[in-house]
Short mmCIF file of C-alpha atoms in Angstrom, two decimals:
data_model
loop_
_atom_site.label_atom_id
_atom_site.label_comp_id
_atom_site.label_asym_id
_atom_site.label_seq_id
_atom_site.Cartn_x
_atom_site.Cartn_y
_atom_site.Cartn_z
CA UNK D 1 248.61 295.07 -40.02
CA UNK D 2 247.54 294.08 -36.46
CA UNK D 3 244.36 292.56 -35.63
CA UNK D 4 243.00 295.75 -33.79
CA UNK D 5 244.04 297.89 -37.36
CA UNK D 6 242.54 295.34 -39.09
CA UNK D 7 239.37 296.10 -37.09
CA UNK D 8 240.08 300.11 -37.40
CA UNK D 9 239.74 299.24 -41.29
CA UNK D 10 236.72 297.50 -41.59
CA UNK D 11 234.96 299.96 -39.04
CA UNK D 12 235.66 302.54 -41.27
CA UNK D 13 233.87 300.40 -44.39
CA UNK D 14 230.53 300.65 -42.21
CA UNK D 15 230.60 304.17 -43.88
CA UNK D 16 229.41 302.59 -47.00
CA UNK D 17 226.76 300.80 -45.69
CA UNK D 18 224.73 297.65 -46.97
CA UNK D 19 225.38 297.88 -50.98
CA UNK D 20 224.07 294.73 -52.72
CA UNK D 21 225.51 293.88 -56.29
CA UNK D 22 228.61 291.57 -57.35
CA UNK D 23 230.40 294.26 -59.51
CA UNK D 24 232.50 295.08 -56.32
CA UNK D 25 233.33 291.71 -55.24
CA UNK D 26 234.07 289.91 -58.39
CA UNK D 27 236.80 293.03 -59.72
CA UNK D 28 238.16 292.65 -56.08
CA UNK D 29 238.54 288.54 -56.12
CA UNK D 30 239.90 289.10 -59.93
CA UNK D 31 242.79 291.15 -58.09
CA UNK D 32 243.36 288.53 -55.59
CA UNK D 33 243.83 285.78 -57.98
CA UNK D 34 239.98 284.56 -57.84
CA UNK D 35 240.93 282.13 -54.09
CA UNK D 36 237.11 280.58 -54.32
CA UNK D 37 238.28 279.18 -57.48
CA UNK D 38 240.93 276.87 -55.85
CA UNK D 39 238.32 274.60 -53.30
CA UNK D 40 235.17 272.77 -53.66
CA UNK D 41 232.15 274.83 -52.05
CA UNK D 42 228.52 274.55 -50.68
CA UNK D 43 226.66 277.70 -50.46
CA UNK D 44 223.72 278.27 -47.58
CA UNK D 45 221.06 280.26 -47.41
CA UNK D 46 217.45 280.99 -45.72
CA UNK D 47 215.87 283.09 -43.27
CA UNK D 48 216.43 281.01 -40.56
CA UNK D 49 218.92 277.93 -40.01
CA UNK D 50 221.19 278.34 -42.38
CA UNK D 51 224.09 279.38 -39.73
CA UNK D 52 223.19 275.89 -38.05
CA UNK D 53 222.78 273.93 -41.62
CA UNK D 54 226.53 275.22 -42.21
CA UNK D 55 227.70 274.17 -39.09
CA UNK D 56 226.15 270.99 -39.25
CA UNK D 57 227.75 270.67 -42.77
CA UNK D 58 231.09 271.54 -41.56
CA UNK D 59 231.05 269.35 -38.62
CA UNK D 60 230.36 266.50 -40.63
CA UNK D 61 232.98 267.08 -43.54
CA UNK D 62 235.31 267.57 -40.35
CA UNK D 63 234.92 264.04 -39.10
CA UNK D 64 235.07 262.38 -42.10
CA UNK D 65 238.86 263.69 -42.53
CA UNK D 66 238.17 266.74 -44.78
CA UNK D 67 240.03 269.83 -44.44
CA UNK D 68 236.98 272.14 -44.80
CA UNK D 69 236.75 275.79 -44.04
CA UNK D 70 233.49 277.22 -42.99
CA UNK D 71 232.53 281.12 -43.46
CA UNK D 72 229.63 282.19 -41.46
CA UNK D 73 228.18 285.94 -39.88
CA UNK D 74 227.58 287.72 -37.58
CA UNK D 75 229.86 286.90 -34.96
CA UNK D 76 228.92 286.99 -31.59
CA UNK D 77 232.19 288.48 -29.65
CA UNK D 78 234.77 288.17 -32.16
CA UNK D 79 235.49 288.58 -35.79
CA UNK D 80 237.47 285.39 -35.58
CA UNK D 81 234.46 283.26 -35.16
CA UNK D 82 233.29 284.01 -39.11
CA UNK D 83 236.06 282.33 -40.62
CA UNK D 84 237.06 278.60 -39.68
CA UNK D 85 239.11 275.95 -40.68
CA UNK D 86 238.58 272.28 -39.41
CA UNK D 87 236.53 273.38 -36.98
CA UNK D 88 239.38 276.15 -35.12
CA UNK D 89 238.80 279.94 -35.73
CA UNK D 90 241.24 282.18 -38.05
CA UNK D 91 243.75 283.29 -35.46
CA UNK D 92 244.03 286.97 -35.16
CA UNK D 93 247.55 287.47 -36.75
CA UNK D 94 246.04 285.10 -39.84
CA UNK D 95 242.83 287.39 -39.57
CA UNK D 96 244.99 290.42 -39.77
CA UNK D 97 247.07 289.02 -42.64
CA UNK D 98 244.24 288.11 -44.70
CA UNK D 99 242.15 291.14 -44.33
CA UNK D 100 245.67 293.81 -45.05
CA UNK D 101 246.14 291.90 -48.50
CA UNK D 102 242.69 292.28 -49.28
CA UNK D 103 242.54 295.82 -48.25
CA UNK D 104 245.63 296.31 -50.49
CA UNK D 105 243.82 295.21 -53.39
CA UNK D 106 240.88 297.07 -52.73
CA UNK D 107 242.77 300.35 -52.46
CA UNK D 108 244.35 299.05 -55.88
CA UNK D 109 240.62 298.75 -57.32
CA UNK D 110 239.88 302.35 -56.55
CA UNK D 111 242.85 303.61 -58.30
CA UNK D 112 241.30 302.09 -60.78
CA UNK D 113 238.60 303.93 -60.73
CA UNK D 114 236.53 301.04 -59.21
CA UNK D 115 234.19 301.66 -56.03
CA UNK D 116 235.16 300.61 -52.75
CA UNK D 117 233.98 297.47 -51.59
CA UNK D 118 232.18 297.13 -48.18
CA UNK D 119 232.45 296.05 -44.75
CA UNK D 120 230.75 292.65 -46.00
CA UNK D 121 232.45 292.51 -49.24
CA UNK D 122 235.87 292.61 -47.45
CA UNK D 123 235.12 289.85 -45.40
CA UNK D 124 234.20 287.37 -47.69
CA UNK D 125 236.82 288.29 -50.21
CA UNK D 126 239.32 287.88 -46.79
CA UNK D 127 237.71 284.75 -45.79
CA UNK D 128 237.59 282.97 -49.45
CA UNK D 129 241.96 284.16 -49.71
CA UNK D 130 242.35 282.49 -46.36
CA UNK D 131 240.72 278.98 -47.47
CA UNK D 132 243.18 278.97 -50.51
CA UNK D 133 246.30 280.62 -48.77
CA UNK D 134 245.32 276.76 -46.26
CA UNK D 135 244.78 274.81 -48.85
CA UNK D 136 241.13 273.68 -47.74
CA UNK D 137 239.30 270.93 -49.79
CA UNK D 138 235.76 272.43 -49.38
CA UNK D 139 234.27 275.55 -47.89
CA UNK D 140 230.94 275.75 -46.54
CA UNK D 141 229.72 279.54 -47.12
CA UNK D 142 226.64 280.78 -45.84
CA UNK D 143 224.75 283.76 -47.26
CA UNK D 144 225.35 287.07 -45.36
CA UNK D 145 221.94 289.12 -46.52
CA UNK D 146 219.03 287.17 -49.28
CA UNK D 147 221.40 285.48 -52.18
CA UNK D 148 220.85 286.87 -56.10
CA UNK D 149 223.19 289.79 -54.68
CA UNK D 150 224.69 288.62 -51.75
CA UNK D 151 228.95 288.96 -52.63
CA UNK D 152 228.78 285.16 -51.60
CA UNK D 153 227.26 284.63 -54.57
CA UNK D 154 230.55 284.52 -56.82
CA UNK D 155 230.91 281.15 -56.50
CA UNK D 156 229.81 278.16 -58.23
CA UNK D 157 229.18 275.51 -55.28
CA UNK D 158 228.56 271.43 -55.75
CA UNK D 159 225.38 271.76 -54.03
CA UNK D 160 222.75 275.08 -53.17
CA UNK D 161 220.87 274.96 -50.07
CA UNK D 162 218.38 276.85 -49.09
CA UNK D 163 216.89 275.82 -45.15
CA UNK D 164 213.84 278.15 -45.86
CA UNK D 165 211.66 281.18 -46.07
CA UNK D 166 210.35 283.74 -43.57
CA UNK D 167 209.59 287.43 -43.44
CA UNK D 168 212.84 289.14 -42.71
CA UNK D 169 215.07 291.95 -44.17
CA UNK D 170 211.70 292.43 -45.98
CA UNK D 171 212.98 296.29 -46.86
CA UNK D 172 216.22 294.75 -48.83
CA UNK D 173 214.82 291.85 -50.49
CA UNK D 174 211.03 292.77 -51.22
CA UNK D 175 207.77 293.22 -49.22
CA UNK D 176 206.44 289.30 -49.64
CA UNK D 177 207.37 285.69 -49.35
CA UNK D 178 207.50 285.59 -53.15
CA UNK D 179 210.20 288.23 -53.54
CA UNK D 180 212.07 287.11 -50.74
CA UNK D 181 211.92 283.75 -51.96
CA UNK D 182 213.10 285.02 -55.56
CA UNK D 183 216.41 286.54 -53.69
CA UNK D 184 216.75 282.94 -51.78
CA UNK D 185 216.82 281.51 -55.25
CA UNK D 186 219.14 283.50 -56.44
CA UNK D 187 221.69 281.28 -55.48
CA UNK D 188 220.75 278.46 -57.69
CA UNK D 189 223.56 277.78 -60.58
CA UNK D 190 223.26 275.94 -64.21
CA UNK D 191 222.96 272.07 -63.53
CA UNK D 192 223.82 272.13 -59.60
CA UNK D 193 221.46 270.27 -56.96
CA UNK D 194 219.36 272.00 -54.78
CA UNK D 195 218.48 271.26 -51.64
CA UNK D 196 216.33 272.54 -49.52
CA UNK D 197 213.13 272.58 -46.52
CA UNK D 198 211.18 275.65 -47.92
CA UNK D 199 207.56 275.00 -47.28
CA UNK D 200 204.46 275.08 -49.49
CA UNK D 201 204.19 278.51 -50.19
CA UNK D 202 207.38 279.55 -51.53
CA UNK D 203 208.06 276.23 -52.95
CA UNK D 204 207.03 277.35 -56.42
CA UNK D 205 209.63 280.34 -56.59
CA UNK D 206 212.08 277.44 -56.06
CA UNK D 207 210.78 274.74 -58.57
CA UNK D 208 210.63 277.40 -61.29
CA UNK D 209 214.01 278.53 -61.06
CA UNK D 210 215.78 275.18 -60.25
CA UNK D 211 213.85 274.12 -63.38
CA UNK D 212 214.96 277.14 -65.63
CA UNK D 213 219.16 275.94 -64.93
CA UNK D 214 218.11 272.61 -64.88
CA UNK D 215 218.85 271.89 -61.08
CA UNK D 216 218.14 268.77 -59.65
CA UNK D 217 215.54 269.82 -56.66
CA UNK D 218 215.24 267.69 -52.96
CA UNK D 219 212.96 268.78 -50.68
CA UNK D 220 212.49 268.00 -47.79
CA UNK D 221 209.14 265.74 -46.98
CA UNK D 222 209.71 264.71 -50.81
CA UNK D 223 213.10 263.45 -51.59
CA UNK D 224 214.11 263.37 -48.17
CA UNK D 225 212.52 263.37 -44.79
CA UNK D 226 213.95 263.70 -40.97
CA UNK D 227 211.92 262.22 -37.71
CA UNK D 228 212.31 262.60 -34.11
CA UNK D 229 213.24 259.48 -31.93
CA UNK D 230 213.96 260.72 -28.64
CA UNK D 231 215.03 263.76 -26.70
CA UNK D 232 216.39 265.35 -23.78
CA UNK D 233 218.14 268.59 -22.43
CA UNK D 234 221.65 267.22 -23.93
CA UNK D 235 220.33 266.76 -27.32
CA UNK D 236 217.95 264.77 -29.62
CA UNK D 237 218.06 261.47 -31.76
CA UNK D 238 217.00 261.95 -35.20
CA UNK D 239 216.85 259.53 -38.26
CA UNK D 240 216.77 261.14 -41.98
CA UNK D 241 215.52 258.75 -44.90
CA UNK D 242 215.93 259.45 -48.61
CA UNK D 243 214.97 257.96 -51.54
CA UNK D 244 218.54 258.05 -53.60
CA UNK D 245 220.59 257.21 -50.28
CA UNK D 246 218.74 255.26 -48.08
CA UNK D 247 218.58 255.84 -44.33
CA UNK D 248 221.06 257.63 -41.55
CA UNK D 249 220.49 256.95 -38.08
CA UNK D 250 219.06 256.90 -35.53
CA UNK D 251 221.97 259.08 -34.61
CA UNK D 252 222.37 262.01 -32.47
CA UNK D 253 222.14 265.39 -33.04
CA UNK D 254 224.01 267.76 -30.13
CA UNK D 255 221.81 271.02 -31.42
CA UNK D 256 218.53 271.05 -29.68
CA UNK D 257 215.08 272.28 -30.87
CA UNK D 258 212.63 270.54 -33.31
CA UNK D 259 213.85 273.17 -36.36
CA UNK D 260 217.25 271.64 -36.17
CA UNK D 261 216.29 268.38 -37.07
CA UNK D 262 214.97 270.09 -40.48
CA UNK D 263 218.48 271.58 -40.47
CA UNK D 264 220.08 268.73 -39.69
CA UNK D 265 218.49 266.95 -42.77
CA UNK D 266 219.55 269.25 -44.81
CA UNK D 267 223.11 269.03 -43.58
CA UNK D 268 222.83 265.16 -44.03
CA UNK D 269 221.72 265.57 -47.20
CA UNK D 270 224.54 267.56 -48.80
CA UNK D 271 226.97 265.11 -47.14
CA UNK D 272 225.24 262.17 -48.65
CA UNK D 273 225.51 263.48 -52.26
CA UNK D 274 229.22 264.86 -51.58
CA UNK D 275 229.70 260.99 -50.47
CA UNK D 276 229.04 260.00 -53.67
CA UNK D 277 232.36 261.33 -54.96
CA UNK D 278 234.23 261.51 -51.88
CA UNK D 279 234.68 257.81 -50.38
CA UNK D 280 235.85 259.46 -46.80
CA UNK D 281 231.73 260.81 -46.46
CA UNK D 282 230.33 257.78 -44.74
CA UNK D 283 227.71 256.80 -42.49
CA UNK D 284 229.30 256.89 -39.65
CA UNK D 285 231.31 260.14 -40.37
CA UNK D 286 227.56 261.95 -40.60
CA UNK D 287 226.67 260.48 -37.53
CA UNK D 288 229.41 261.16 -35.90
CA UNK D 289 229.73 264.72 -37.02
CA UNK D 290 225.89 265.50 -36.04
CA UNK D 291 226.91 264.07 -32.44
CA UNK D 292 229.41 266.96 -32.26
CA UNK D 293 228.46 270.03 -34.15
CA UNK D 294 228.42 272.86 -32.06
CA UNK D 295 226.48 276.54 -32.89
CA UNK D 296 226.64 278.93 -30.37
CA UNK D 297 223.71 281.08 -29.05
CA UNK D 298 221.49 279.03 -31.26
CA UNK D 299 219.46 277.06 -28.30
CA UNK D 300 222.54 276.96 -26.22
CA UNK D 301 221.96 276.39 -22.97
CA UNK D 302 224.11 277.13 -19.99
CA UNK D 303 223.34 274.73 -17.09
CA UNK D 304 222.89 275.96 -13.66
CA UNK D 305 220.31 277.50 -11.15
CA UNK D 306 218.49 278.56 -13.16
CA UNK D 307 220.05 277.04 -16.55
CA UNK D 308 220.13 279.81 -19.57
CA UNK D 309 219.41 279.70 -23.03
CA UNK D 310 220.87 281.87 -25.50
CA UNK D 311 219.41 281.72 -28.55
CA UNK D 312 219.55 284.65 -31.71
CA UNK D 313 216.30 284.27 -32.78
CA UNK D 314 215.41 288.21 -34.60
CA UNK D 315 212.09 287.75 -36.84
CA UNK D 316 208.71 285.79 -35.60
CA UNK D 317 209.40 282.99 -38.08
CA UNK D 318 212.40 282.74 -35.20
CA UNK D 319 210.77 283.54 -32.47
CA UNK D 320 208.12 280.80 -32.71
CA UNK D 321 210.18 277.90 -32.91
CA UNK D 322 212.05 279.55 -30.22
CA UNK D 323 209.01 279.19 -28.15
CA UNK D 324 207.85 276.06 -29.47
CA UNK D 325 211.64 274.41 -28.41
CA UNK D 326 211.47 276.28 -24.76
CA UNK D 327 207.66 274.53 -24.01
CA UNK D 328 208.90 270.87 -25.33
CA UNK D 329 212.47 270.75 -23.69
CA UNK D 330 211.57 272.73 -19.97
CA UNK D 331 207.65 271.81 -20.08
CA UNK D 332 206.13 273.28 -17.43
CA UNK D 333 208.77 275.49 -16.46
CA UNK D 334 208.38 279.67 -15.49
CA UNK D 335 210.13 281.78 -17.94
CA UNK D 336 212.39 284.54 -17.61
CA UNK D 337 213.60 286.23 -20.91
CA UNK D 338 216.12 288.81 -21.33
CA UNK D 339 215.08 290.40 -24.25
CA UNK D 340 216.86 292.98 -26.96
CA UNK D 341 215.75 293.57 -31.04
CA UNK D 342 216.94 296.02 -33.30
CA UNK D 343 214.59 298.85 -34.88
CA UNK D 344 214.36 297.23 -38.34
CA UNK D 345 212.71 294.13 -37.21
CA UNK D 346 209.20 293.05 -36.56
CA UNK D 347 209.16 293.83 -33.16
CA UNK D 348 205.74 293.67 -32.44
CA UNK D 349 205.64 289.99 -34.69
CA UNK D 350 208.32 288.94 -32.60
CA UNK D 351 206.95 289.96 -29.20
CA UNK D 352 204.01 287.80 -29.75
CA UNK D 353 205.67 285.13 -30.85
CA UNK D 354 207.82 284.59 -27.88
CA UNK D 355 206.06 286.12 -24.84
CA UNK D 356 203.17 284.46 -22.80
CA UNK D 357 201.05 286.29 -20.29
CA UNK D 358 202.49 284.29 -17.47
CA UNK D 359 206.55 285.18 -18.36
CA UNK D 360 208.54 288.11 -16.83
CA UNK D 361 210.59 289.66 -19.12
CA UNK D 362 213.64 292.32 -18.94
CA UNK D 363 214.52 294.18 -21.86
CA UNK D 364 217.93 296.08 -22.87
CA UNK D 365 218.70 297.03 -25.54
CA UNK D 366 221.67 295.26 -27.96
CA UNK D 367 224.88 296.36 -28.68
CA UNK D 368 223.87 297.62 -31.90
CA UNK D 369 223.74 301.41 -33.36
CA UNK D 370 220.14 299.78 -34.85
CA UNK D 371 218.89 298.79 -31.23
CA UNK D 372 215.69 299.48 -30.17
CA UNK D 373 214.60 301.79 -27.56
CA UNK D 374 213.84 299.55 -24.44
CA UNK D 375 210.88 301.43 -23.60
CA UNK D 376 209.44 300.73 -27.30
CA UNK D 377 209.88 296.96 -26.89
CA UNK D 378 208.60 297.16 -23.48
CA UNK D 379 205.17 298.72 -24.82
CA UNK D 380 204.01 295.81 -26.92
CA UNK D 381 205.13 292.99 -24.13
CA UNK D 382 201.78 291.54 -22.22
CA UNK D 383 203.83 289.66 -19.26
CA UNK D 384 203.30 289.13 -16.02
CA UNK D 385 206.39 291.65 -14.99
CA UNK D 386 208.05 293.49 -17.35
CA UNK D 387 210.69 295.57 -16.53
CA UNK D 388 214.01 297.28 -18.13
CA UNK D 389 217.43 297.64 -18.10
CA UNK D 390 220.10 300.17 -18.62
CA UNK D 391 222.59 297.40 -19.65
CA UNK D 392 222.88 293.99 -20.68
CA UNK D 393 224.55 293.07 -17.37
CA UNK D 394 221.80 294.45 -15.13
CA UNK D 395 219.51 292.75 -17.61
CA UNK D 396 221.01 289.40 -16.69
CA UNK D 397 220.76 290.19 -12.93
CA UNK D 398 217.66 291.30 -13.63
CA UNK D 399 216.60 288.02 -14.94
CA UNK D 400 218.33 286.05 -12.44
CA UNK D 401 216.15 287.92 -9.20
CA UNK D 402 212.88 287.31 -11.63
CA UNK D 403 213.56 283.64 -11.88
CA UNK D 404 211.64 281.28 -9.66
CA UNK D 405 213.21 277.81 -8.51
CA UNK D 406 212.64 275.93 -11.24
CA UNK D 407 212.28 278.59 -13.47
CA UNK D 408 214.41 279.00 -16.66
CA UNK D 409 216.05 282.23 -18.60
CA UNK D 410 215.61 282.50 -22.03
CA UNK D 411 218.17 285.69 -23.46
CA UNK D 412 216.66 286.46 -27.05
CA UNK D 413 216.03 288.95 -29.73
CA UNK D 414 219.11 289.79 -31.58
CA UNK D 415 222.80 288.04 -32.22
CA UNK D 416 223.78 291.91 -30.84
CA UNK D 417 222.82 290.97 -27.21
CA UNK D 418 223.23 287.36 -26.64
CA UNK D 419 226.93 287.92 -28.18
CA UNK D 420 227.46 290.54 -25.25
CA UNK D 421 225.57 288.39 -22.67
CA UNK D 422 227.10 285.55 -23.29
CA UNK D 423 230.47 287.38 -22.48
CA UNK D 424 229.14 288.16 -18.88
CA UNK D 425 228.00 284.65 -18.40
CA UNK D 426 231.14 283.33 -19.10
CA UNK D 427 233.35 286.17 -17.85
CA UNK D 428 235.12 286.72 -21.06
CA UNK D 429 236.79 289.70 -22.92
CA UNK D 430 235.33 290.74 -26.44
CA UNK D 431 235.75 293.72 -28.96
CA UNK D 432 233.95 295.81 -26.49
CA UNK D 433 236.47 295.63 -23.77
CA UNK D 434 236.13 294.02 -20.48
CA UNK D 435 232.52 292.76 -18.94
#
């Protein structure tokens, strides 16, 4: 199988849709030998952060000399990006490999009378065979959609985390907070610590079913707690205290915003209590791993005239701290945003979260069959200017004419369009051809 069959395949999975349950994905990993089995894990979830948490996680096991595989998604350009070793991305022929012996046994578990698994399904069971097939020593494996079903969910990890809870996916994993947070827990195992920044509200859901398997709980502001020393456009200085581990830092942290400091702590924290078995987790293998995770689209900016910031923010839980990050790292500054959302979001939540009356703002739509209609997104935006684009690249010139001389453009909304835009920036070819 080639890497653009392999593609072929799982397009044709989208057929089946989102299906949440394990049935699927535990017959299929039976028929693959059960891979998780054979590494160490630490499962992620959470609204939002929980892509950074892992990456911060990975990072860190990375520098202190362990061979750790990291499974994350969406990707933004490539399918590549979900699954990593060591910090590199599958390569496509590995990719390819992984995903044709997985989609031989999942043609074997419909002859036996078994349904197919799904786009999703395939992935992870491809991505957890690929960590055994190179012998990795941990895998850090973040939560595709809530947790109780997510097909992550197969595996029993050495730690839970869960960064926190927002409104979001609200039609798959319940109306509130509560039943969102219920899903989020869903992830918690017999006698494994949890660790996690939920706040206040949700914190209950959390307590109650950490307490029911007899989890040991940290939370952040309790057990642990993360400051602020300095910051500046290349990053931030951040020290995390705990009460079983004592202190990290002041060390640097290469993500920017004030929510990945939470995330950070989080990541610290998991590496602290894996240190406590694995003598190669030090200090100074934390530190130096937070000093060089990096997490594309999430705050990334692009330097230049003006510079650009990609960041996937998609709910107003997102979109806040978006805003709140932009205003404390460019005070002052005009905005421009280049914005895209899919239908099934809170469009209207996030518009209000992100825009100010004195912003211009282009919208386009994402490269998603869920996008948006421009003109919808358009209606509930009270800017300055707003106007809208037929594509994602006359969005960006769009953006760039809008943008006064010291101005700043911020390209938000959806993983779908700052994927694409960040092709154009950087001139690159992705799955949807050449941009």
């Amino acid at each position: 199988m080639t890497y653009d069959e392999a593609l072929t395949y799982l397009d044709s999975l989208n057929t089946f849709g989102i299906r949440l349950g394990l049935d699927r994905i535990t017959r299929l990993l039976a028929l693959m030998g059960n891979p998780e089995g054979s590494y160490k894990t630490v499962h992620v979830t959470g609204t939002n952060g929980k892509g950074s948490t892992t990456a911060t996680l990975a990072a860190i096991l990375h520098s202190a000399g362990v061979r750790a595989g990291m499974y994350t998604s969406p990707h933004l350009l490539d399918y590549t990006e979900r699954i990593k070793i060591d910090q590199t991305e599958v390569t496509r022929a590995d990719f390819a490999a992984a995903i044709s012996f997985t989609k031989q046994c999942a043609t074997e578990l419909v002859s036996e009378g078994g349904e197919s698994p799904t786009q999703f399904e395939v992935l992870t069971a491809a991505a957890f065979y690929h960590f055994a097939l190179r012998k990795v020593e941990y895998a850090v494996i973040e939560v595709g959609l809530g947790g109780l079903l997510d097909s992550t969910n197969v595996i029993v990890p050495e730690i839970s985390i869960i960064t926190n809870v927002a409104l979001d996916h609200a039609d798959r994993c319940g109306g509130t907070l509560q039943a969102i947070a219920e899903q989020k827990a869903g992830i918690i195992k017999p006698g494994i610590p949890v660790i996690t920044a939920a706040d206040e509200a949700v914190l209950p859901v959390i307590r109650t079913k950490a307490a029911s398997a007899r989890a040991s709980l940290a939370v952040l502001g309790q057990q642990f707690s993360a400051c602020l020393e300095s910051l500046n456009a290349g990053g931030q200085v951040i020290s995390i205290k705990t009460q079983l581990y004592g202190q990290v830092g002041p060390a640097r942290l290469k993500l920017l915003g004030r929510h990945q400091i939470a995330n950070g702590a989080l990541a610290v924290m998991a590496a602290l209590h894996l240190g406590q078995r694995d003598e190669r987790i030090t200090a100074a293998a934390i530190e130096q791993g937070l000093a060089g995770v990096v997490w594309p689209g999430r705050f990334e900016v692009i330097p230049g005239q003006p510079p650009i910031v990609l960041d996937g923010a998609h709910n107003p839980a997102g979109a806040r701290v978006l805003r709140a990050a932009l205003d404390e790292i460019f005070p002052g500054r005009s905005m421009v945003f280049l914005l895209g959302i899919l239908q099934d979001k809170d469009i209207g939540g996030i518009v209000s979260s992100l825009i100010r009356p004195a912003d211009a703002v282009v919208v386009a739509a994402p490269e998603s069959e869920r996008a948006a209609e421009p003109q919808l997104v358009a209606k509930l935006i009270k800017a300055r200017r707003t106007e809208m684009a037929a594509s994602i690249e006359e969005g960006i010139h769009k953006a760039r004419r809008l943008a006064e001389q010291d101005g700043v453009i911020c390209i938000a909304g959806s993983l779908y369009l700052i994927g694409y835009a960040r092709a154009i920036i950087n001139n690159r070819q992705t799955n949807y051809g050449q941009v």
